[in-house]
Amino acid sequence: MKYTSEVFQRLSRGQFISANSIQPEVRAIYNDIEENEKEYTDYFSQIDFLLEGGDGYYYFARNEQKANIEDKLKALLVWIDYLDFLNNYDSTFGPGSQFTLAQIEVRVGADVELKEKLDNLFDEKLSIHDKLEALAKAMTNQGFAELISQNDSMYQVTNAYRYITHIIECINIDEEVKDEIPE
């Protein structure tokens, strides 16, 4: 357990530690957590942080009392749209995928449906490139992607991307009740 400070610094800001990070130090931290998971979990639980692991990533979960589901769903709405766009861009998009903004820009220029989806994501941005930069920034800020090369704006999707896809997949709206108005 030699990375407690680094783990806290990263995870307390809402970021993830992914096994497939392009940064060797992040992979080393991931491996140490994996090897000493119980110790890390016990250590952080003493200060009310819940260390959780997913499929190739770690994060801090919140210990909340009956959180407002509606507020959480509103916060997820933007990610639902982001994932819809990314899956329409490439149905195999996921952890390990690499992409450049130029590649996506070319596809958006040739695909009207994809362009409409992108336009709906970022109304305030003018150019396709600016919108794609905003999407890439959102992904990197959350830890769902990492910048591999600044020269050609190449990114790699991290294992943490599974976190958001899993949450979105868990949202299930029953067709029979979706139009009902609660009393």
Short mmCIF file of N, CA and C in Angstrom, two decimals:
data_model
loop_
_atom_site.label_atom_id
_atom_site.label_comp_id
_atom_site.label_asym_id
_atom_site.label_seq_id
_atom_site.Cartn_x
_atom_site.Cartn_y
_atom_site.Cartn_z
N MET A 1 0.85 -1.18 0.00
CA MET A 1 0.00 0.00 0.00
C MET A 1 0.89 1.24 0.00
N LYS A 2 1.45 1.52 -1.17
CA LYS A 2 2.40 2.62 -1.22
C LYS A 2 1.89 3.86 -1.96
N TYR A 3 0.64 3.85 -2.38
CA TYR A 3 0.13 4.98 -3.15
C TYR A 3 -1.11 5.62 -2.53
N THR A 4 -1.24 5.59 -1.22
CA THR A 4 -2.47 6.12 -0.59
C THR A 4 -2.70 7.58 -0.94
N SER A 5 -1.64 8.37 -0.93
CA SER A 5 -1.79 9.79 -1.24
C SER A 5 -2.22 9.99 -2.70
N GLU A 6 -1.58 9.29 -3.62
CA GLU A 6 -1.90 9.41 -5.04
C GLU A 6 -3.33 8.95 -5.32
N VAL A 7 -3.73 7.85 -4.67
CA VAL A 7 -5.09 7.33 -4.85
C VAL A 7 -6.09 8.39 -4.37
N PHE A 8 -5.85 8.92 -3.18
CA PHE A 8 -6.76 9.92 -2.64
C PHE A 8 -6.81 11.16 -3.53
N GLN A 9 -5.65 11.66 -3.96
CA GLN A 9 -5.60 12.84 -4.81
C GLN A 9 -6.44 12.67 -6.07
N ARG A 10 -6.35 11.52 -6.67
CA ARG A 10 -7.04 11.27 -7.94
C ARG A 10 -8.53 10.98 -7.72
N LEU A 11 -8.82 10.05 -6.84
CA LEU A 11 -10.20 9.60 -6.69
C LEU A 11 -11.09 10.59 -5.96
N SER A 12 -10.53 11.37 -5.05
CA SER A 12 -11.35 12.34 -4.32
C SER A 12 -11.84 13.47 -5.22
N ARG A 13 -11.23 13.62 -6.38
CA ARG A 13 -11.68 14.62 -7.37
C ARG A 13 -12.66 14.03 -8.36
N GLY A 14 -13.11 12.81 -8.10
CA GLY A 14 -14.09 12.18 -8.98
C GLY A 14 -13.50 11.50 -10.19
N GLN A 15 -12.19 11.33 -10.21
CA GLN A 15 -11.54 10.66 -11.33
C GLN A 15 -11.50 9.16 -11.10
N PHE A 16 -10.95 8.45 -12.06
CA PHE A 16 -10.83 7.01 -12.03
C PHE A 16 -9.36 6.62 -12.13
N ILE A 17 -9.06 5.42 -11.69
CA ILE A 17 -7.75 4.82 -11.91
C ILE A 17 -8.00 3.59 -12.76
N SER A 18 -7.51 3.61 -13.99
CA SER A 18 -7.79 2.55 -14.95
C SER A 18 -6.57 1.69 -15.23
N ALA A 19 -6.82 0.40 -15.39
CA ALA A 19 -5.75 -0.56 -15.68
C ALA A 19 -5.09 -0.28 -17.03
N ASN A 20 -5.84 0.26 -17.98
CA ASN A 20 -5.29 0.47 -19.32
C ASN A 20 -4.89 1.92 -19.57
N SER A 21 -4.58 2.64 -18.50
CA SER A 21 -4.12 4.02 -18.65
C SER A 21 -2.85 4.04 -19.48
N ILE A 22 -2.67 5.11 -20.24
CA ILE A 22 -1.43 5.24 -21.02
C ILE A 22 -0.28 5.71 -20.14
N GLN A 23 -0.60 6.15 -18.93
CA GLN A 23 0.42 6.65 -18.00
C GLN A 23 0.93 5.50 -17.13
N PRO A 24 2.21 5.18 -17.20
CA PRO A 24 2.76 4.06 -16.43
C PRO A 24 2.52 4.20 -14.92
N GLU A 25 2.57 5.43 -14.40
CA GLU A 25 2.36 5.61 -12.96
C GLU A 25 0.93 5.28 -12.55
N VAL A 26 -0.03 5.56 -13.43
CA VAL A 26 -1.43 5.23 -13.13
C VAL A 26 -1.62 3.72 -13.15
N ARG A 27 -1.00 3.04 -14.11
CA ARG A 27 -1.08 1.58 -14.16
C ARG A 27 -0.44 0.97 -12.91
N ALA A 28 0.67 1.55 -12.44
CA ALA A 28 1.33 1.06 -11.23
C ALA A 28 0.41 1.24 -10.01
N ILE A 29 -0.27 2.38 -9.94
CA ILE A 29 -1.21 2.62 -8.84
C ILE A 29 -2.35 1.60 -8.91
N TYR A 30 -2.88 1.39 -10.11
CA TYR A 30 -3.96 0.41 -10.28
C TYR A 30 -3.50 -0.97 -9.78
N ASN A 31 -2.33 -1.39 -10.20
CA ASN A 31 -1.81 -2.71 -9.81
C ASN A 31 -1.65 -2.82 -8.30
N ASP A 32 -1.17 -1.73 -7.67
CA ASP A 32 -1.01 -1.76 -6.22
C ASP A 32 -2.37 -1.85 -5.51
N ILE A 33 -3.34 -1.13 -6.02
CA ILE A 33 -4.69 -1.22 -5.42
C ILE A 33 -5.21 -2.65 -5.59
N GLU A 34 -5.05 -3.20 -6.78
CA GLU A 34 -5.55 -4.54 -7.05
C GLU A 34 -4.91 -5.57 -6.11
N GLU A 35 -3.61 -5.42 -5.88
CA GLU A 35 -2.89 -6.36 -5.00
C GLU A 35 -3.22 -6.16 -3.53
N ASN A 36 -3.61 -4.95 -3.15
CA ASN A 36 -3.87 -4.62 -1.74
C ASN A 36 -5.27 -4.02 -1.56
N GLU A 37 -6.23 -4.54 -2.30
CA GLU A 37 -7.55 -3.93 -2.33
C GLU A 37 -8.19 -3.84 -0.94
N LYS A 38 -8.13 -4.91 -0.17
CA LYS A 38 -8.75 -4.88 1.16
C LYS A 38 -8.12 -3.81 2.04
N GLU A 39 -6.81 -3.70 2.00
CA GLU A 39 -6.12 -2.71 2.81
C GLU A 39 -6.52 -1.29 2.40
N TYR A 40 -6.55 -1.04 1.10
CA TYR A 40 -6.96 0.29 0.62
C TYR A 40 -8.42 0.56 1.01
N THR A 41 -9.28 -0.43 0.82
CA THR A 41 -10.70 -0.26 1.16
C THR A 41 -10.85 0.07 2.64
N ASP A 42 -10.18 -0.68 3.50
CA ASP A 42 -10.25 -0.43 4.94
C ASP A 42 -9.69 0.94 5.29
N TYR A 43 -8.58 1.29 4.69
CA TYR A 43 -7.93 2.58 4.97
C TYR A 43 -8.87 3.74 4.64
N PHE A 44 -9.45 3.74 3.45
CA PHE A 44 -10.29 4.86 3.05
C PHE A 44 -11.66 4.84 3.72
N SER A 45 -12.12 3.68 4.14
CA SER A 45 -13.42 3.62 4.84
C SER A 45 -13.34 4.34 6.19
N GLN A 46 -12.15 4.41 6.77
CA GLN A 46 -11.97 5.11 8.05
C GLN A 46 -12.22 6.62 7.92
N ILE A 47 -12.11 7.14 6.72
CA ILE A 47 -12.39 8.56 6.50
C ILE A 47 -13.61 8.74 5.59
N ASP A 48 -14.50 7.73 5.62
CA ASP A 48 -15.79 7.75 4.92
C ASP A 48 -15.70 7.85 3.40
N PHE A 49 -14.68 7.22 2.82
CA PHE A 49 -14.59 7.10 1.37
C PHE A 49 -14.73 5.63 1.02
N LEU A 50 -15.62 5.34 0.07
CA LEU A 50 -15.86 3.96 -0.33
C LEU A 50 -15.10 3.67 -1.62
N LEU A 51 -14.04 2.88 -1.52
CA LEU A 51 -13.27 2.48 -2.69
C LEU A 51 -14.03 1.37 -3.39
N GLU A 52 -14.37 1.60 -4.64
CA GLU A 52 -15.11 0.62 -5.42
C GLU A 52 -14.29 0.26 -6.66
N GLY A 53 -14.42 -0.99 -7.07
CA GLY A 53 -13.73 -1.44 -8.27
C GLY A 53 -14.72 -1.89 -9.32
N GLY A 54 -14.39 -1.59 -10.56
CA GLY A 54 -15.19 -2.05 -11.68
C GLY A 54 -14.34 -2.99 -12.52
N ASP A 55 -14.71 -3.15 -13.74
CA ASP A 55 -13.99 -4.02 -14.66
C ASP A 55 -12.78 -3.28 -15.22
N GLY A 56 -11.68 -3.28 -14.45
CA GLY A 56 -10.46 -2.62 -14.90
C GLY A 56 -10.32 -1.19 -14.43
N TYR A 57 -11.07 -0.77 -13.41
CA TYR A 57 -10.95 0.60 -12.90
C TYR A 57 -11.38 0.66 -11.44
N TYR A 58 -10.95 1.71 -10.75
CA TYR A 58 -11.34 1.99 -9.37
C TYR A 58 -11.84 3.42 -9.27
N TYR A 59 -12.72 3.66 -8.30
CA TYR A 59 -13.27 4.99 -8.06
C TYR A 59 -13.78 5.06 -6.63
N PHE A 60 -14.06 6.27 -6.16
CA PHE A 60 -14.70 6.46 -4.86
C PHE A 60 -16.20 6.59 -5.10
N ALA A 61 -16.96 5.80 -4.37
CA ALA A 61 -18.42 5.92 -4.41
C ALA A 61 -18.84 6.78 -3.22
N ARG A 62 -20.02 7.34 -3.33
CA ARG A 62 -20.54 8.16 -2.25
C ARG A 62 -21.44 7.33 -1.36
N ASN A 63 -21.35 7.58 -0.10
CA ASN A 63 -22.23 6.94 0.86
C ASN A 63 -23.34 7.94 1.18
N GLU A 64 -24.42 7.86 0.40
CA GLU A 64 -25.48 8.86 0.51
C GLU A 64 -26.75 8.26 1.09
N GLN A 65 -27.49 9.10 1.76
CA GLN A 65 -28.80 8.73 2.27
C GLN A 65 -29.84 9.03 1.20
N LYS A 66 -30.53 8.04 0.73
CA LYS A 66 -31.63 8.19 -0.23
C LYS A 66 -31.45 9.38 -1.16
N ALA A 67 -30.49 9.29 -2.01
CA ALA A 67 -30.21 10.38 -2.95
C ALA A 67 -31.39 10.60 -3.87
N ASN A 68 -31.54 11.81 -4.32
CA ASN A 68 -32.64 12.16 -5.21
C ASN A 68 -32.36 11.57 -6.59
N ILE A 69 -33.11 10.56 -6.95
CA ILE A 69 -32.91 9.84 -8.21
C ILE A 69 -33.11 10.77 -9.41
N GLU A 70 -34.06 11.65 -9.32
CA GLU A 70 -34.33 12.56 -10.42
C GLU A 70 -33.11 13.45 -10.73
N ASP A 71 -32.46 13.96 -9.69
CA ASP A 71 -31.26 14.79 -9.89
C ASP A 71 -30.14 13.98 -10.53
N LYS A 72 -29.98 12.74 -10.08
CA LYS A 72 -28.94 11.89 -10.66
C LYS A 72 -29.22 11.59 -12.13
N LEU A 73 -30.49 11.34 -12.45
CA LEU A 73 -30.83 11.07 -13.85
C LEU A 73 -30.60 12.30 -14.73
N LYS A 74 -30.89 13.48 -14.22
CA LYS A 74 -30.63 14.70 -14.98
C LYS A 74 -29.15 14.85 -15.28
N ALA A 75 -28.32 14.53 -14.28
CA ALA A 75 -26.87 14.61 -14.49
C ALA A 75 -26.40 13.60 -15.52
N LEU A 76 -27.10 12.48 -15.63
CA LEU A 76 -26.72 11.45 -16.60
C LEU A 76 -27.19 11.74 -18.01
N LEU A 77 -28.18 12.62 -18.15
CA LEU A 77 -28.76 12.88 -19.48
C LEU A 77 -27.70 13.27 -20.50
N VAL A 78 -26.77 14.12 -20.12
CA VAL A 78 -25.75 14.55 -21.06
C VAL A 78 -24.88 13.36 -21.49
N TRP A 79 -24.59 12.45 -20.55
CA TRP A 79 -23.77 11.28 -20.90
C TRP A 79 -24.54 10.29 -21.76
N ILE A 80 -25.83 10.24 -21.60
CA ILE A 80 -26.65 9.39 -22.48
C ILE A 80 -26.48 9.88 -23.91
N ASP A 81 -26.55 11.19 -24.09
CA ASP A 81 -26.38 11.76 -25.43
C ASP A 81 -24.96 11.57 -25.95
N TYR A 82 -23.95 11.74 -25.09
CA TYR A 82 -22.57 11.52 -25.52
C TYR A 82 -22.38 10.09 -26.00
N LEU A 83 -22.87 9.13 -25.22
CA LEU A 83 -22.70 7.72 -25.58
C LEU A 83 -23.47 7.39 -26.86
N ASP A 84 -24.64 7.97 -27.02
CA ASP A 84 -25.41 7.76 -28.24
C ASP A 84 -24.61 8.24 -29.45
N PHE A 85 -24.01 9.42 -29.34
CA PHE A 85 -23.20 9.94 -30.43
C PHE A 85 -22.01 9.02 -30.72
N LEU A 86 -21.28 8.65 -29.66
CA LEU A 86 -20.08 7.84 -29.83
C LEU A 86 -20.40 6.45 -30.39
N ASN A 87 -21.51 5.86 -29.96
CA ASN A 87 -21.89 4.55 -30.47
C ASN A 87 -22.39 4.63 -31.91
N ASN A 88 -22.96 5.76 -32.29
CA ASN A 88 -23.34 5.95 -33.69
C ASN A 88 -22.11 6.20 -34.55
N TYR A 89 -21.11 6.84 -33.97
CA TYR A 89 -19.85 7.04 -34.69
C TYR A 89 -19.18 5.70 -34.94
N ASP A 90 -19.12 4.86 -33.90
CA ASP A 90 -18.47 3.56 -34.01
C ASP A 90 -19.14 2.61 -33.01
N SER A 91 -19.83 1.61 -33.51
CA SER A 91 -20.57 0.70 -32.64
C SER A 91 -19.66 -0.12 -31.73
N THR A 92 -18.36 -0.17 -32.05
CA THR A 92 -17.42 -0.91 -31.19
C THR A 92 -16.65 0.03 -30.25
N PHE A 93 -17.05 1.28 -30.20
CA PHE A 93 -16.38 2.27 -29.37
C PHE A 93 -16.43 1.82 -27.92
N GLY A 94 -15.25 1.80 -27.27
CA GLY A 94 -15.20 1.38 -25.88
C GLY A 94 -13.77 1.36 -25.38
N PRO A 95 -13.56 0.78 -24.19
CA PRO A 95 -12.22 0.74 -23.61
C PRO A 95 -11.19 0.18 -24.59
N GLY A 96 -10.08 0.90 -24.69
CA GLY A 96 -9.01 0.49 -25.61
C GLY A 96 -9.12 1.14 -26.98
N SER A 97 -10.29 1.64 -27.34
CA SER A 97 -10.45 2.32 -28.63
C SER A 97 -9.58 3.56 -28.67
N GLN A 98 -9.01 3.81 -29.83
CA GLN A 98 -8.26 5.03 -30.03
C GLN A 98 -8.95 5.82 -31.12
N PHE A 99 -8.96 7.13 -30.96
CA PHE A 99 -9.61 7.98 -31.95
C PHE A 99 -8.90 9.33 -32.02
N THR A 100 -9.04 9.96 -33.16
CA THR A 100 -8.57 11.33 -33.30
C THR A 100 -9.77 12.20 -33.61
N LEU A 101 -9.65 13.46 -33.26
CA LEU A 101 -10.74 14.39 -33.56
C LEU A 101 -10.92 14.51 -35.07
N ALA A 102 -9.82 14.42 -35.82
CA ALA A 102 -9.90 14.52 -37.28
C ALA A 102 -10.69 13.36 -37.88
N GLN A 103 -10.49 12.15 -37.35
CA GLN A 103 -11.24 10.99 -37.85
C GLN A 103 -12.74 11.19 -37.64
N ILE A 104 -13.10 11.61 -36.46
CA ILE A 104 -14.52 11.81 -36.16
C ILE A 104 -15.07 12.95 -37.00
N GLU A 105 -14.27 14.00 -37.17
CA GLU A 105 -14.71 15.15 -37.95
C GLU A 105 -15.03 14.76 -39.39
N VAL A 106 -14.21 13.90 -39.96
CA VAL A 106 -14.46 13.43 -41.33
C VAL A 106 -15.78 12.67 -41.40
N ARG A 107 -16.00 11.77 -40.43
CA ARG A 107 -17.25 10.99 -40.41
C ARG A 107 -18.47 11.88 -40.21
N VAL A 108 -18.34 12.87 -39.33
CA VAL A 108 -19.46 13.78 -39.07
C VAL A 108 -19.78 14.58 -40.33
N GLY A 109 -18.75 14.98 -41.07
CA GLY A 109 -18.97 15.73 -42.31
C GLY A 109 -19.68 14.92 -43.37
N ALA A 110 -19.56 13.59 -43.31
CA ALA A 110 -20.16 12.72 -44.33
C ALA A 110 -21.47 12.08 -43.86
N ASP A 111 -21.83 12.26 -42.60
CA ASP A 111 -23.00 11.58 -42.04
C ASP A 111 -23.94 12.61 -41.40
N VAL A 112 -25.06 12.86 -42.05
CA VAL A 112 -26.00 13.89 -41.61
C VAL A 112 -26.56 13.57 -40.22
N GLU A 113 -26.90 12.32 -39.97
CA GLU A 113 -27.44 11.93 -38.67
C GLU A 113 -26.42 12.17 -37.55
N LEU A 114 -25.18 11.82 -37.80
CA LEU A 114 -24.12 12.03 -36.83
C LEU A 114 -23.91 13.53 -36.57
N LYS A 115 -23.98 14.33 -37.63
CA LYS A 115 -23.83 15.78 -37.48
C LYS A 115 -24.97 16.35 -36.63
N GLU A 116 -26.19 15.88 -36.85
CA GLU A 116 -27.33 16.36 -36.05
C GLU A 116 -27.16 16.01 -34.58
N LYS A 117 -26.69 14.80 -34.32
CA LYS A 117 -26.46 14.38 -32.93
C LYS A 117 -25.40 15.28 -32.28
N LEU A 118 -24.33 15.57 -33.00
CA LEU A 118 -23.28 16.43 -32.46
C LEU A 118 -23.79 17.84 -32.24
N ASP A 119 -24.59 18.34 -33.18
CA ASP A 119 -25.15 19.69 -33.04
C ASP A 119 -26.02 19.79 -31.79
N ASN A 120 -26.75 18.72 -31.47
CA ASN A 120 -27.61 18.72 -30.30
C ASN A 120 -26.82 18.65 -29.00
N LEU A 121 -25.60 18.15 -29.05
CA LEU A 121 -24.79 18.04 -27.84
C LEU A 121 -24.25 19.40 -27.39
N PHE A 122 -23.82 20.19 -28.33
CA PHE A 122 -23.15 21.45 -28.02
C PHE A 122 -23.71 22.57 -28.87
N ASP A 123 -24.84 23.10 -28.47
CA ASP A 123 -25.47 24.18 -29.23
C ASP A 123 -24.60 25.42 -29.33
N GLU A 124 -23.89 25.73 -28.24
CA GLU A 124 -23.14 26.98 -28.16
C GLU A 124 -21.86 26.98 -28.99
N LYS A 125 -21.35 25.81 -29.35
CA LYS A 125 -20.11 25.74 -30.13
C LYS A 125 -20.44 25.90 -31.61
N LEU A 126 -19.57 26.58 -32.33
CA LEU A 126 -19.86 26.85 -33.73
C LEU A 126 -19.36 25.77 -34.68
N SER A 127 -18.11 25.40 -34.57
CA SER A 127 -17.56 24.46 -35.54
C SER A 127 -17.65 23.02 -35.04
N ILE A 128 -17.60 22.11 -35.98
CA ILE A 128 -17.60 20.68 -35.64
C ILE A 128 -16.37 20.38 -34.78
N HIS A 129 -15.23 20.95 -35.14
CA HIS A 129 -14.00 20.70 -34.39
C HIS A 129 -14.13 21.17 -32.94
N ASP A 130 -14.72 22.36 -32.73
CA ASP A 130 -14.91 22.87 -31.37
C ASP A 130 -15.81 21.94 -30.55
N LYS A 131 -16.84 21.42 -31.19
CA LYS A 131 -17.76 20.51 -30.50
C LYS A 131 -17.05 19.21 -30.13
N LEU A 132 -16.24 18.69 -31.04
CA LEU A 132 -15.51 17.46 -30.76
C LEU A 132 -14.45 17.68 -29.67
N GLU A 133 -13.83 18.85 -29.67
CA GLU A 133 -12.88 19.17 -28.60
C GLU A 133 -13.59 19.21 -27.25
N ALA A 134 -14.80 19.76 -27.22
CA ALA A 134 -15.57 19.82 -25.97
C ALA A 134 -15.93 18.41 -25.49
N LEU A 135 -16.29 17.54 -26.41
CA LEU A 135 -16.61 16.16 -26.06
C LEU A 135 -15.36 15.44 -25.53
N ALA A 136 -14.24 15.60 -26.22
CA ALA A 136 -12.99 14.97 -25.77
C ALA A 136 -12.58 15.51 -24.40
N LYS A 137 -12.76 16.79 -24.18
CA LYS A 137 -12.41 17.39 -22.89
C LYS A 137 -13.30 16.81 -21.78
N ALA A 138 -14.59 16.66 -22.05
CA ALA A 138 -15.50 16.07 -21.05
C ALA A 138 -15.08 14.64 -20.72
N MET A 139 -14.69 13.90 -21.74
CA MET A 139 -14.26 12.51 -21.52
C MET A 139 -12.97 12.45 -20.73
N THR A 140 -12.00 13.31 -21.04
CA THR A 140 -10.74 13.28 -20.32
C THR A 140 -10.91 13.81 -18.89
N ASN A 141 -11.74 14.82 -18.71
CA ASN A 141 -11.98 15.35 -17.36
C ASN A 141 -12.59 14.29 -16.45
N GLN A 142 -13.42 13.43 -16.99
CA GLN A 142 -14.04 12.37 -16.19
C GLN A 142 -13.15 11.14 -16.07
N GLY A 143 -12.10 11.08 -16.88
CA GLY A 143 -11.21 9.92 -16.84
C GLY A 143 -11.65 8.80 -17.77
N PHE A 144 -12.57 9.09 -18.68
CA PHE A 144 -13.05 8.08 -19.62
C PHE A 144 -12.16 7.97 -20.85
N ALA A 145 -11.26 8.92 -21.03
CA ALA A 145 -10.29 8.89 -22.14
C ALA A 145 -9.04 9.64 -21.70
N GLU A 146 -7.94 9.34 -22.38
CA GLU A 146 -6.67 10.03 -22.12
C GLU A 146 -6.08 10.46 -23.44
N LEU A 147 -5.44 11.62 -23.41
CA LEU A 147 -4.77 12.15 -24.59
C LEU A 147 -3.46 11.40 -24.79
N ILE A 148 -3.32 10.76 -25.95
CA ILE A 148 -2.10 10.02 -26.28
C ILE A 148 -1.11 10.94 -26.97
N SER A 149 -1.61 11.70 -27.94
CA SER A 149 -0.75 12.57 -28.74
C SER A 149 -1.43 13.91 -28.95
N GLN A 150 -0.79 14.94 -28.47
CA GLN A 150 -1.34 16.28 -28.63
C GLN A 150 -1.21 16.76 -30.07
N ASN A 151 -0.18 16.29 -30.77
CA ASN A 151 0.07 16.73 -32.14
C ASN A 151 -1.10 16.41 -33.07
N ASP A 152 -1.64 15.21 -32.95
CA ASP A 152 -2.75 14.83 -33.83
C ASP A 152 -4.05 14.62 -33.06
N SER A 153 -4.11 15.10 -31.83
CA SER A 153 -5.31 14.99 -30.98
C SER A 153 -5.82 13.56 -30.93
N MET A 154 -4.92 12.62 -30.63
CA MET A 154 -5.29 11.22 -30.53
C MET A 154 -5.57 10.87 -29.07
N TYR A 155 -6.67 10.16 -28.87
CA TYR A 155 -7.10 9.77 -27.53
C TYR A 155 -7.26 8.26 -27.46
N GLN A 156 -7.18 7.76 -26.23
CA GLN A 156 -7.48 6.35 -25.97
C GLN A 156 -8.56 6.29 -24.90
N VAL A 157 -9.54 5.44 -25.12
CA VAL A 157 -10.63 5.26 -24.17
C VAL A 157 -10.13 4.33 -23.05
N THR A 158 -10.36 4.73 -21.80
CA THR A 158 -9.90 3.95 -20.66
C THR A 158 -10.99 2.96 -20.21
N ASN A 159 -10.58 2.06 -19.34
CA ASN A 159 -11.54 1.09 -18.79
C ASN A 159 -12.64 1.77 -17.99
N ALA A 160 -12.37 2.96 -17.47
CA ALA A 160 -13.37 3.70 -16.70
C ALA A 160 -14.61 4.02 -17.53
N TYR A 161 -14.48 4.00 -18.85
CA TYR A 161 -15.62 4.23 -19.75
C TYR A 161 -16.73 3.22 -19.47
N ARG A 162 -16.33 2.03 -19.01
CA ARG A 162 -17.33 1.00 -18.67
C ARG A 162 -18.25 1.45 -17.55
N TYR A 163 -17.74 2.30 -16.67
CA TYR A 163 -18.53 2.80 -15.55
C TYR A 163 -19.78 3.51 -16.07
N ILE A 164 -19.59 4.46 -16.97
CA ILE A 164 -20.73 5.23 -17.47
C ILE A 164 -21.62 4.37 -18.36
N THR A 165 -21.04 3.49 -19.16
CA THR A 165 -21.88 2.64 -20.01
C THR A 165 -22.71 1.68 -19.16
N HIS A 166 -22.12 1.19 -18.08
CA HIS A 166 -22.86 0.29 -17.19
C HIS A 166 -24.04 1.02 -16.53
N ILE A 167 -23.80 2.22 -16.07
CA ILE A 167 -24.89 2.99 -15.43
C ILE A 167 -26.01 3.24 -16.43
N ILE A 168 -25.66 3.64 -17.64
CA ILE A 168 -26.67 3.92 -18.66
C ILE A 168 -27.44 2.65 -19.01
N GLU A 169 -26.76 1.52 -19.09
CA GLU A 169 -27.42 0.26 -19.39
C GLU A 169 -28.39 -0.16 -18.29
N CYS A 170 -28.12 0.28 -17.06
CA CYS A 170 -28.99 -0.08 -15.93
C CYS A 170 -30.30 0.70 -15.92
N ILE A 171 -30.34 1.80 -16.66
CA ILE A 171 -31.57 2.59 -16.71
C ILE A 171 -32.57 1.83 -17.57
N ASN A 172 -33.66 1.48 -16.95
CA ASN A 172 -34.68 0.68 -17.63
C ASN A 172 -36.02 1.37 -17.43
N ILE A 173 -36.60 1.83 -18.51
CA ILE A 173 -37.90 2.47 -18.44
C ILE A 173 -38.91 1.51 -19.06
N ASP A 174 -39.81 1.05 -18.24
CA ASP A 174 -40.83 0.11 -18.68
C ASP A 174 -41.75 0.81 -19.67
N GLU A 175 -41.95 0.22 -20.83
CA GLU A 175 -42.77 0.81 -21.89
C GLU A 175 -44.19 1.10 -21.42
N GLU A 176 -44.73 0.27 -20.54
CA GLU A 176 -46.11 0.44 -20.09
C GLU A 176 -46.28 1.64 -19.16
N VAL A 177 -45.23 2.02 -18.45
CA VAL A 177 -45.38 3.10 -17.45
C VAL A 177 -44.67 4.39 -17.84
N LYS A 178 -44.00 4.43 -18.94
CA LYS A 178 -43.21 5.61 -19.26
C LYS A 178 -44.06 6.86 -19.49
N ASP A 179 -45.31 6.69 -19.92
CA ASP A 179 -46.17 7.85 -20.17
C ASP A 179 -47.12 8.15 -19.02
N GLU A 180 -47.05 7.37 -17.96
CA GLU A 180 -47.93 7.61 -16.82
C GLU A 180 -47.51 8.85 -16.05
N ILE A 181 -48.47 9.55 -15.54
CA ILE A 181 -48.19 10.72 -14.73
C ILE A 181 -48.36 10.31 -13.28
N PRO A 182 -47.32 10.49 -12.43
CA PRO A 182 -47.46 10.11 -11.04
C PRO A 182 -48.47 10.98 -10.32
N GLU A 183 -49.18 10.37 -9.37
CA GLU A 183 -50.20 11.10 -8.62
C GLU A 183 -49.61 11.86 -7.48
#
